[in-house]
Coordinates of C-alpha atoms and ligand atoms in Angstrom, one line a residue:
X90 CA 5.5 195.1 252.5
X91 CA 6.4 192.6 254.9
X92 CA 5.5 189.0 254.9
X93 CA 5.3 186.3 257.6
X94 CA 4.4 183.0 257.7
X95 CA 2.5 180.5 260.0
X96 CA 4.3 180.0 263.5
X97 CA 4.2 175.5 262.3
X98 CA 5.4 176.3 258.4
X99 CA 7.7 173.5 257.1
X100 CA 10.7 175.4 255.3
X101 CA 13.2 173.0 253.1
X102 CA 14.9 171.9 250.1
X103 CA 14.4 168.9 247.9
X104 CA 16.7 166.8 245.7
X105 CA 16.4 163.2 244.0
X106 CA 18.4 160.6 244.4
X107 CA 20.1 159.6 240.7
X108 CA 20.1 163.4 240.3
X109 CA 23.0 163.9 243.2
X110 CA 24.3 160.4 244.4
X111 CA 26.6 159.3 241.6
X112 CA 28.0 156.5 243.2
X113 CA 25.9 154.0 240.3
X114 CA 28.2 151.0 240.9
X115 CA 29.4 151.3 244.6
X116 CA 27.9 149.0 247.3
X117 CA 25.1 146.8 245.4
X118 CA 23.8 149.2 243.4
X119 CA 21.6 147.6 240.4
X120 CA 21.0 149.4 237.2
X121 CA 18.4 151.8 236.9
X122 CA 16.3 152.5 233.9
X123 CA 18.6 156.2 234.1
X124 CA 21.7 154.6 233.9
X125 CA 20.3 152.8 230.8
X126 CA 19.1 155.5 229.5
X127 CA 21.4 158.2 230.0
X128 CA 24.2 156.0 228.2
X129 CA 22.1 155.7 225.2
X130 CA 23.3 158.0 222.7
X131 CA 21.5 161.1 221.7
X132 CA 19.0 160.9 224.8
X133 CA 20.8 162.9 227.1
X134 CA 22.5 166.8 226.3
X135 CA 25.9 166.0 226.5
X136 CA 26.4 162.5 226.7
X137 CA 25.9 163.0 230.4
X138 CA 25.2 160.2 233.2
X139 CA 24.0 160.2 236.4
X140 CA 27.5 158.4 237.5
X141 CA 29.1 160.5 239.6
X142 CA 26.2 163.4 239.7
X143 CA 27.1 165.9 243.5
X144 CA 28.5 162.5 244.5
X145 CA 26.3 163.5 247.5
X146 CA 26.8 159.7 247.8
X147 CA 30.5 160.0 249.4
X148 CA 29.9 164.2 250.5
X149 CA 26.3 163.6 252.4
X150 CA 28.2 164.8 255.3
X151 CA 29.3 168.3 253.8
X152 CA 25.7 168.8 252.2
X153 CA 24.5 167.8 255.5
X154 CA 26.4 170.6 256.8
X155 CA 25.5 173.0 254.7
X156 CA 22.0 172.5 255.4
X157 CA 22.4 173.5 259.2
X158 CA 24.1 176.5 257.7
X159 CA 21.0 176.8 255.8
X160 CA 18.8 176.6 258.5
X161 CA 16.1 174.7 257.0
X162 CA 13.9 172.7 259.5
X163 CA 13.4 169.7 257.2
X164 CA 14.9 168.1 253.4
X165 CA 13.1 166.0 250.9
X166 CA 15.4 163.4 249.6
X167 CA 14.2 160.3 247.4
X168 CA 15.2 156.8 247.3
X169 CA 17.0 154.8 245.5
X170 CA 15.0 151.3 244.5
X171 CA 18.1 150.1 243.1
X172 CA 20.3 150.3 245.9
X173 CA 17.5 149.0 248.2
X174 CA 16.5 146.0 246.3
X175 CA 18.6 145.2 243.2
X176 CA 16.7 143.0 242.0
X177 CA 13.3 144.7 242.0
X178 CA 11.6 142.6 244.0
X179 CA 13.0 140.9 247.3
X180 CA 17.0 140.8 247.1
X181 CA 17.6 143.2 250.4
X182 CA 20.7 144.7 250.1
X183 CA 22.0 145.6 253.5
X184 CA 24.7 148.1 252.5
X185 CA 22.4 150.0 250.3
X186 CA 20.3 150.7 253.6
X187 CA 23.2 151.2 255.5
X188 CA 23.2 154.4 253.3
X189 CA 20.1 155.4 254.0
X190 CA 20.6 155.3 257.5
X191 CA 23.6 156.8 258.0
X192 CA 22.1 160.0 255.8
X193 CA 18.7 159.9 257.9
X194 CA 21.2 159.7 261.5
X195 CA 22.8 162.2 260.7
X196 CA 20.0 164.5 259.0
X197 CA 18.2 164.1 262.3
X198 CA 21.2 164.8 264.4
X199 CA 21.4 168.1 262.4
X200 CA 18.0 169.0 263.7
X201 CA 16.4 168.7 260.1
X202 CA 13.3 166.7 259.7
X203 CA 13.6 164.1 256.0
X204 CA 11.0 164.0 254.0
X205 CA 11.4 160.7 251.8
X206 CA 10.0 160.1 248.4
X207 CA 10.3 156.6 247.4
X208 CA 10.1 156.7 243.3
X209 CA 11.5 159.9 242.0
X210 CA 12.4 157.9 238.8
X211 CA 14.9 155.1 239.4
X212 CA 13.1 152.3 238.4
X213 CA 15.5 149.4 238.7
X214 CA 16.3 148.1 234.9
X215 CA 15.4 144.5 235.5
X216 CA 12.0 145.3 236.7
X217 CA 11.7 147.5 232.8
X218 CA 12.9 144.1 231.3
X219 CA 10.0 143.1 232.3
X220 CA 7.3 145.7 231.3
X221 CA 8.3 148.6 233.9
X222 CA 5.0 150.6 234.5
X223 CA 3.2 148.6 231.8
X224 CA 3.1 145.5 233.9
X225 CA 1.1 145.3 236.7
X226 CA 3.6 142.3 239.1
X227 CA 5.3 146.1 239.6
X228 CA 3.1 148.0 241.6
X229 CA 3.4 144.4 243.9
X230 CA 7.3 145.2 243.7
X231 CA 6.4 148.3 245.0
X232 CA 4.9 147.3 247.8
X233 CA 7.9 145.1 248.9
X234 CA 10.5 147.7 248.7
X235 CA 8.2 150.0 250.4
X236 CA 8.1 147.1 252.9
X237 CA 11.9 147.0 253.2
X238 CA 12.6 150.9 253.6
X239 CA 9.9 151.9 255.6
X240 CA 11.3 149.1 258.1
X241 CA 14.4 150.0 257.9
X242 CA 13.3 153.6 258.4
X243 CA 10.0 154.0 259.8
X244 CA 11.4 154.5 263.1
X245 CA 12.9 157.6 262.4
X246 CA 11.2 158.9 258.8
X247 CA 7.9 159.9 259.6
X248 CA 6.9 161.9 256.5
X249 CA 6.5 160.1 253.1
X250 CA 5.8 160.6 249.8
X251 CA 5.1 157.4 247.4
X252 CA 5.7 158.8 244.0
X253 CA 7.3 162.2 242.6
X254 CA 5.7 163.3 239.5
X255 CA 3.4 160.8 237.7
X256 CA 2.8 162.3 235.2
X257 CA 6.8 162.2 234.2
X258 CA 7.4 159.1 234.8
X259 CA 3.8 157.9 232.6
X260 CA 3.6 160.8 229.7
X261 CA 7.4 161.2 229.0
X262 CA 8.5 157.9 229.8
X263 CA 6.0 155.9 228.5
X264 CA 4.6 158.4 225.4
X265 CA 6.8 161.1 224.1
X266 CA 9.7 158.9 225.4
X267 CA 11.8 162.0 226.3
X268 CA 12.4 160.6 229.5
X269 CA 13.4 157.0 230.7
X270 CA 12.9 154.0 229.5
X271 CA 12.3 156.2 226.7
X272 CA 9.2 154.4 224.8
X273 CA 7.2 156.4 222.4
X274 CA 3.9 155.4 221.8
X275 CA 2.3 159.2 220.2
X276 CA -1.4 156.9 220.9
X277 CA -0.6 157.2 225.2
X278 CA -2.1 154.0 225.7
X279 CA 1.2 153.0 226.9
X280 CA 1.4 156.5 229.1
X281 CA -1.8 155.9 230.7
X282 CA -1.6 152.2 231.5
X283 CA 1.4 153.4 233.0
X284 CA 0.0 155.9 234.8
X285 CA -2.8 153.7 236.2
X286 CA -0.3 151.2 237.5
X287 CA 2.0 153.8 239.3
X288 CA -1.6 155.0 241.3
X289 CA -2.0 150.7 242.4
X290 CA 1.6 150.9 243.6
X291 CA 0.7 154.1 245.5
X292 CA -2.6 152.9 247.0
X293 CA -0.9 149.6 248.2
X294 CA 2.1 151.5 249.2
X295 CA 0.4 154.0 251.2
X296 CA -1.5 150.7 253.5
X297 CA 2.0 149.3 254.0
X298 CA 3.2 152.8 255.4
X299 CA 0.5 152.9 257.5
X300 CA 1.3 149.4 259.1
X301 CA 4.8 149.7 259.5
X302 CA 4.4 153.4 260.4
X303 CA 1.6 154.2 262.2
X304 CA 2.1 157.9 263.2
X305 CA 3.4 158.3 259.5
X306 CA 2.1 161.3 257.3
X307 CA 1.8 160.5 254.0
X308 CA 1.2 161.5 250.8
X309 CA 1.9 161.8 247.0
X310 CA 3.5 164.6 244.7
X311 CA 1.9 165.9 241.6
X312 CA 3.0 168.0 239.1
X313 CA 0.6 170.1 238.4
X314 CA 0.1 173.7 236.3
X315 CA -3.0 175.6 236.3
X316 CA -4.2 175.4 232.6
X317 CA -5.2 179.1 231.1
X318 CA -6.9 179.8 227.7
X319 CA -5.3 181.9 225.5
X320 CA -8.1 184.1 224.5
X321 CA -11.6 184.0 226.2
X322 CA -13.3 182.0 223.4
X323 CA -15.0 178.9 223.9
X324 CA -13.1 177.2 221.8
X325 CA -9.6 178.1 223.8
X326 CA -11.8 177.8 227.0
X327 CA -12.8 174.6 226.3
X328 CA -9.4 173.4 225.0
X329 CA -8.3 174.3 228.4
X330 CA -10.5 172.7 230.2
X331 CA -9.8 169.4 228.7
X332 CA -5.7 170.2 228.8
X333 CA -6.3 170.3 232.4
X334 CA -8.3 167.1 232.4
X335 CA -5.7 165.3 231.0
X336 CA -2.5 166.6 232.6
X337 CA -3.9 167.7 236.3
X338 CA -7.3 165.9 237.0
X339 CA -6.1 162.8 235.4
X340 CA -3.4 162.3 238.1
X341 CA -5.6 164.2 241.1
X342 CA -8.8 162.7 240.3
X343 CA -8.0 158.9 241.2
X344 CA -6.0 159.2 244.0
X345 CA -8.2 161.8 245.6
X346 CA -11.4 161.3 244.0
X347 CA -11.5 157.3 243.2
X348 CA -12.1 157.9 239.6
X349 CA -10.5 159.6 236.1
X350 CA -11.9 162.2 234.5
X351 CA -14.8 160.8 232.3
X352 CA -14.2 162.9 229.5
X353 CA -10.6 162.0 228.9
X354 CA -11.6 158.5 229.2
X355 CA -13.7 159.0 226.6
X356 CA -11.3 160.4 223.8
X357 CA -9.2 157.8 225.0
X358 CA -11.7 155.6 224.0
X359 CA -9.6 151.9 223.2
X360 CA -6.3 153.3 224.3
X361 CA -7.5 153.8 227.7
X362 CA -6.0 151.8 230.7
X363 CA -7.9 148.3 231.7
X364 CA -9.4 149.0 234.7
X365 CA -9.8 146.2 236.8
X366 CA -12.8 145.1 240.1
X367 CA -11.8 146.9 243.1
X368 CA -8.6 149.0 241.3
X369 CA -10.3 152.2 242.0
X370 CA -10.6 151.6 245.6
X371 CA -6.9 150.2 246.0
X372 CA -6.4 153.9 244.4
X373 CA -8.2 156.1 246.3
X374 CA -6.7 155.6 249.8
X375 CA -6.9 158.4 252.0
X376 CA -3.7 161.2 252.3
X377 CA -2.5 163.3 254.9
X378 CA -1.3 165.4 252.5
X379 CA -0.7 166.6 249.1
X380 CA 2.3 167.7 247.4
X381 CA 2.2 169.9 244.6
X382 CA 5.5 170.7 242.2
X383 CA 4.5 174.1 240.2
X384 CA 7.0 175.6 237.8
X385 CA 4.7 177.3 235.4
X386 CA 0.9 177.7 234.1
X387 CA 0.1 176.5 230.8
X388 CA -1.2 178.6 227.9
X389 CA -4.1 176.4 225.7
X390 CA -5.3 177.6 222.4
X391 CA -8.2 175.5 220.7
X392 CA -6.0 173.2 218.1
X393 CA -7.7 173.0 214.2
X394 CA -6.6 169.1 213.7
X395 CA -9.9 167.2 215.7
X396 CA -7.3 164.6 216.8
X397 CA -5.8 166.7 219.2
X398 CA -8.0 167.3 222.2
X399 CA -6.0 169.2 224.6
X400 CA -5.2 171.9 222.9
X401 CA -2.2 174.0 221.7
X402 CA 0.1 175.0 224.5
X403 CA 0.9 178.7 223.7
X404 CA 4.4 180.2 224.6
X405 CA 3.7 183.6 224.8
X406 CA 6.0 186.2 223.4
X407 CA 7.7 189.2 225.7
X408 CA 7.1 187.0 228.9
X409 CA 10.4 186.3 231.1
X410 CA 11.1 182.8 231.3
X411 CA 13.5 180.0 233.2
X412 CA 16.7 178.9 231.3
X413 CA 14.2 176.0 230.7
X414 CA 12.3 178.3 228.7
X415 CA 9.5 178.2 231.2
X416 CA 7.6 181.3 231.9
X417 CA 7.6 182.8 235.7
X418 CA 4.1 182.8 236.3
X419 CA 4.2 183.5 240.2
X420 CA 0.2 184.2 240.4
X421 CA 0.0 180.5 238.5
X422 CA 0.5 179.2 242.2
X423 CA -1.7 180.9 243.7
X424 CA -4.3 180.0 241.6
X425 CA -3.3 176.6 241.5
X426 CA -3.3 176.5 245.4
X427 CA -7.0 177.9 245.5
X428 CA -8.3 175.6 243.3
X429 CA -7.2 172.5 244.5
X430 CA -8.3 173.7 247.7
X431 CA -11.8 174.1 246.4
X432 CA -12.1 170.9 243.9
X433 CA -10.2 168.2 246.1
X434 CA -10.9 167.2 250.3
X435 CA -7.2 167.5 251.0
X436 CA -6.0 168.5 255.2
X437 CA -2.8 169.4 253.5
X438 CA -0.3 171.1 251.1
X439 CA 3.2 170.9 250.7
X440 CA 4.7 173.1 247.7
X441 CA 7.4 169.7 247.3
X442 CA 9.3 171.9 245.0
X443 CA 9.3 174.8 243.0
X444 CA 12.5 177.0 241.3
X445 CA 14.2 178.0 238.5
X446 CA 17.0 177.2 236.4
X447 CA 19.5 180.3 235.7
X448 CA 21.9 180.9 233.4
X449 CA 25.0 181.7 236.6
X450 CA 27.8 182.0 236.5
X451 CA 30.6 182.0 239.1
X452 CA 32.6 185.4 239.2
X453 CA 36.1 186.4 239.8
X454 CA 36.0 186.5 243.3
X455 CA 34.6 182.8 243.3
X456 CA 31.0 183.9 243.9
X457 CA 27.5 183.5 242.5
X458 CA 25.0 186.2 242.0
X459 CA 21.7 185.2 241.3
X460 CA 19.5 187.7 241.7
X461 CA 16.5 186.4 239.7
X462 CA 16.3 183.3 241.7
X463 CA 16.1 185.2 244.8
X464 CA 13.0 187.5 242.8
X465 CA 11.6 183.9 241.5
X466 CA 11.7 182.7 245.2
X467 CA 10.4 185.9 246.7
X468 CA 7.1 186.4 243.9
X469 CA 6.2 182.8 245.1
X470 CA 6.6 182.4 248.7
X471 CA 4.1 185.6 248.1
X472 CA 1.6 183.6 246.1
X473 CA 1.8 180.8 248.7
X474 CA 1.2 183.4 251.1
X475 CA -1.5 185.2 249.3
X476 CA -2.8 181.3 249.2
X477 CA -3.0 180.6 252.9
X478 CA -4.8 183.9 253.9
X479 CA -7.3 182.6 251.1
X480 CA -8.0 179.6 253.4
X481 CA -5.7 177.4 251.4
X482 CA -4.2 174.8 254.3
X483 CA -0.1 174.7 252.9
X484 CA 1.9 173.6 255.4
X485 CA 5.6 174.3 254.0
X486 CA 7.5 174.9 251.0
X487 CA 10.5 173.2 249.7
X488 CA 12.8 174.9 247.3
X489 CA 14.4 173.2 244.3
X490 CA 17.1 172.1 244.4
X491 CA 19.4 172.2 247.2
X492 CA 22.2 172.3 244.8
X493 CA 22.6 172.2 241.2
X494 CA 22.3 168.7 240.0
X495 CA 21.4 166.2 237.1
X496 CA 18.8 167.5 235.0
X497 CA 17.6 164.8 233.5
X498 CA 17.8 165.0 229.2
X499 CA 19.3 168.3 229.7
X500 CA 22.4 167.0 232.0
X501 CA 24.6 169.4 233.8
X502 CA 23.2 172.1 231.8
X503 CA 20.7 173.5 233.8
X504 CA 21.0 174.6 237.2
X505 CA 18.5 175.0 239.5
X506 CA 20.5 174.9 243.0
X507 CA 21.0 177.4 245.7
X508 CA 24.2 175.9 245.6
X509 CA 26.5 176.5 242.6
X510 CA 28.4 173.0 242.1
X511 CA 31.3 172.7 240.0
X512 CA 31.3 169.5 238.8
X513 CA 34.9 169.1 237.9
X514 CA 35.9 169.6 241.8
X515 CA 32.8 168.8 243.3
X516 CA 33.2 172.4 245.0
X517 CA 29.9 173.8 246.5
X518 CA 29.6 177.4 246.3
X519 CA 26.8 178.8 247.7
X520 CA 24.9 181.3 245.8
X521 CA 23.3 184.5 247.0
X522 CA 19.7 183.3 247.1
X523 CA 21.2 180.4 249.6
X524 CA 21.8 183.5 251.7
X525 CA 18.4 185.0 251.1
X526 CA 16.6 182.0 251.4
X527 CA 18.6 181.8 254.8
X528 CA 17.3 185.2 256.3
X529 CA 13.6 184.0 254.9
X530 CA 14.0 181.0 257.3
X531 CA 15.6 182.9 260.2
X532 CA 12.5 185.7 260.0
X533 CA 10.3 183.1 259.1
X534 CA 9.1 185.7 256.4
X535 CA 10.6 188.7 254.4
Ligands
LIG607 O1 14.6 168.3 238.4 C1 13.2 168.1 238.3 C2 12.8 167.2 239.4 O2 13.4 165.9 239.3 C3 11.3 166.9 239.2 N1 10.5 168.1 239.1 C4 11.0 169.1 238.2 C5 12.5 169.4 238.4 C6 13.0 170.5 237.4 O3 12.8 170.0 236.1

């Protein structure tokens, strides 16, 4: 069977800045709440930072060039707050942008079209002295560096994305504390104040992009995984349902819809976020586009404590999963792509990542054969495909990563690249699926 894809589709690759840049105390460079977390003992596998990372920092120009050897018409890259404005909130640091424009120069002189996220993560530290997400003065923060980069920037980045992953940043940052800063409040009141002052940030961000960049596209990335029951009871149905409320619609709804979902403010009851006058309309702003992040579906069973609303996530037996122990669910895309299709009035899609993490290894002859990523890849370009002869309007794909990188609490341990890096050298090797992926781009299909 043979695939192709719309004449316009966006092919890429995405990365994040602390997770390649190293470089933490070169050029102005403030601490970020990573740095401070990763050196905290027992957070991260390993012991391992962020410090040095790809040091894609000092080697942007061999990445670069292994991009054009990739082919790939554009690159999602994020930025670093910290680098940008140390302080948090108006210190300008010039060499920091300097960065920034050299990469975006010379991305464009490669022919490749950036894609810029401006929080995947790296919150400076001095703004989490003083509340991080819980504190309100940082979505105005925000809106300053988003002031200062899309300046510096605007003239040449036209597609922008305000925030990776909300629900990261809110939930494991702010509840189960797995990520940074690392606070764990098991009640998520903390999570989902945080998660309500991440979507003021993006709604004020989003009207500064339009002013400084007025043929600008942009949008916001979501996490999101279609939420199954395990069994087709009502009880697992409806434990589903409300799974889905609270890790899909509650980040979806408000940005595209203007509200939250009513029934998860509900269980939420005292614990839910204050919601100020007018905050829902700062929130709902409209998007050119959305970008979804799918790695798996979820598996809800009805839960027997009447505390837990959102059910039992299920990992199924005799399924093949990720090195992250995440099932490959390819059809989970699809599915996911349909629905938000039908429930939300969005012109576009962007898959902003999806891949897998694989157990290579580099072999004798100094190469890396990965066949599962390339079968990961290939079942779900064919779901996104499957997707946009259902109507669904996705407009490109971006694979993740470019190259292996840091994987947050798991470190170096997990590697999700299409380039094999060796972190001892900082040798790039790329793997077989780079190659695949390559041919995919050429033939704009398989
Ligand atoms: O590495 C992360 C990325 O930073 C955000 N989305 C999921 C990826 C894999 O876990």
């Amino acid at each position: 069977m043979s695939v192709s894809f719309p004449k316009e589709f966006v092919w890429g690759t995405a990365t994040a800045s602390y997770q390649i840049e190293g470089a933490v105390h070169e050029d102005g460079r403030s601490e970020s709440i990573w740095d401070r977390f990763s050196r905290t003992p027992g957070k991260v596998a390993n012991g391992d930072t962020g410090d040095v990372a790809c040091d894609h920092y000092h080697r942007y120009p061999q990445d670069i060039a292994l991009m054009k050897e990739l082919g790939i018409p554009a690159y999602r890259l994020s930025i670093a707050w910290p680098r940008v404005v140390p302080d948090g909130k108006k210190q300008v640091n010039e060499l920091g942008l300097a960065f920034y424009d050299r990469l975006i120069d010379d991305l464009l002189a490669a022919n490749i079209t950036p894609y810029v996220t401006l929080y995947h993560w790296d919150l400076p530290q001095v703004l989490e002295d003083q509340g991080g997400w819980l504190n309100r003065d940082t979505a105005d923060h925000f809106v300053t560096y988003t002031d200062v980069i899309s300046r510096a920037l605007g003239d040449r980045v036209k597609n922008w994305m305000t925030f990776n992953e909300p629900l990261c940043t809110a939930y494991l940052g702010y509840g189960i504390g797995v990520h940074a800063p690392g606070i764990v409040d098991m009640t998520f009141a903390k999570a989902v104040t945080a998660s309500h002052v991440v979507n003021l940030a993006h709604g004020k961000a989003v009207r500064v992009l339009r002013e400084n960049v007025p043929d600008a596209q942009v949008g916001i990335v979501l996490n999101m995984s279609p939420a199954y029951p395990y069994t087709d009871s009502e009880a697992d149905r409806q434990a589903a349902r409300m799974n889905d409320a609270a890790n899909n619609r509650w980040f979806a709804d408000p940005v595209l819809k203007g509200e939250y979902p009513p029934e998860v403010l509900e269980f939420m009851g005292a614990n839910a976020p204050k919601i100020e006058a007018g905050d829902m309309d700062i929130i709902h702003v409209p998007l050119d586009f959305l970008g979804i992040n799918y790695y798996f579906r979820t598996v809800v069973a009805a839960s027997s404590d009447p505390n837990n609303h959102v059910g039992d996530v299920v990992q199924l037996p005799n399924v093949e999963r990720t090195a992250m122990d995440w099932e490959i669910y390819p059809d989970g895309l699809r599915v996911l792509l349909e629905r938000v299709h039908r429930d939300y009035d969005v012109k576009a899609i962007y898959i902003t990542e999806n891949g897998c993490a694989m157990p290579d290894v580099v072999d004798a002859q100094g190469e890396v054969h990965d066949p599962r990523r390339i079968q990961y890849l290939h079942d779900h370009f064919a779901a996104v495909k499957k997707a946009i002869d259902a109507g669904v309007p996705v407009k490109g794909y971006f694979a993740w990563s470019l190259m292996d990188n840091f994987e947050w609490s798991y470190g170096y341990d997990r590697r999700f690249g299409i380039i094999h890096v060796d972190y001892a050298t900082q040798k790039r090797i790329p793997k077989d699926s780079f190659a695949w992926f390559k041919s995919v781009i050429q033939q704009n299909g398989f």
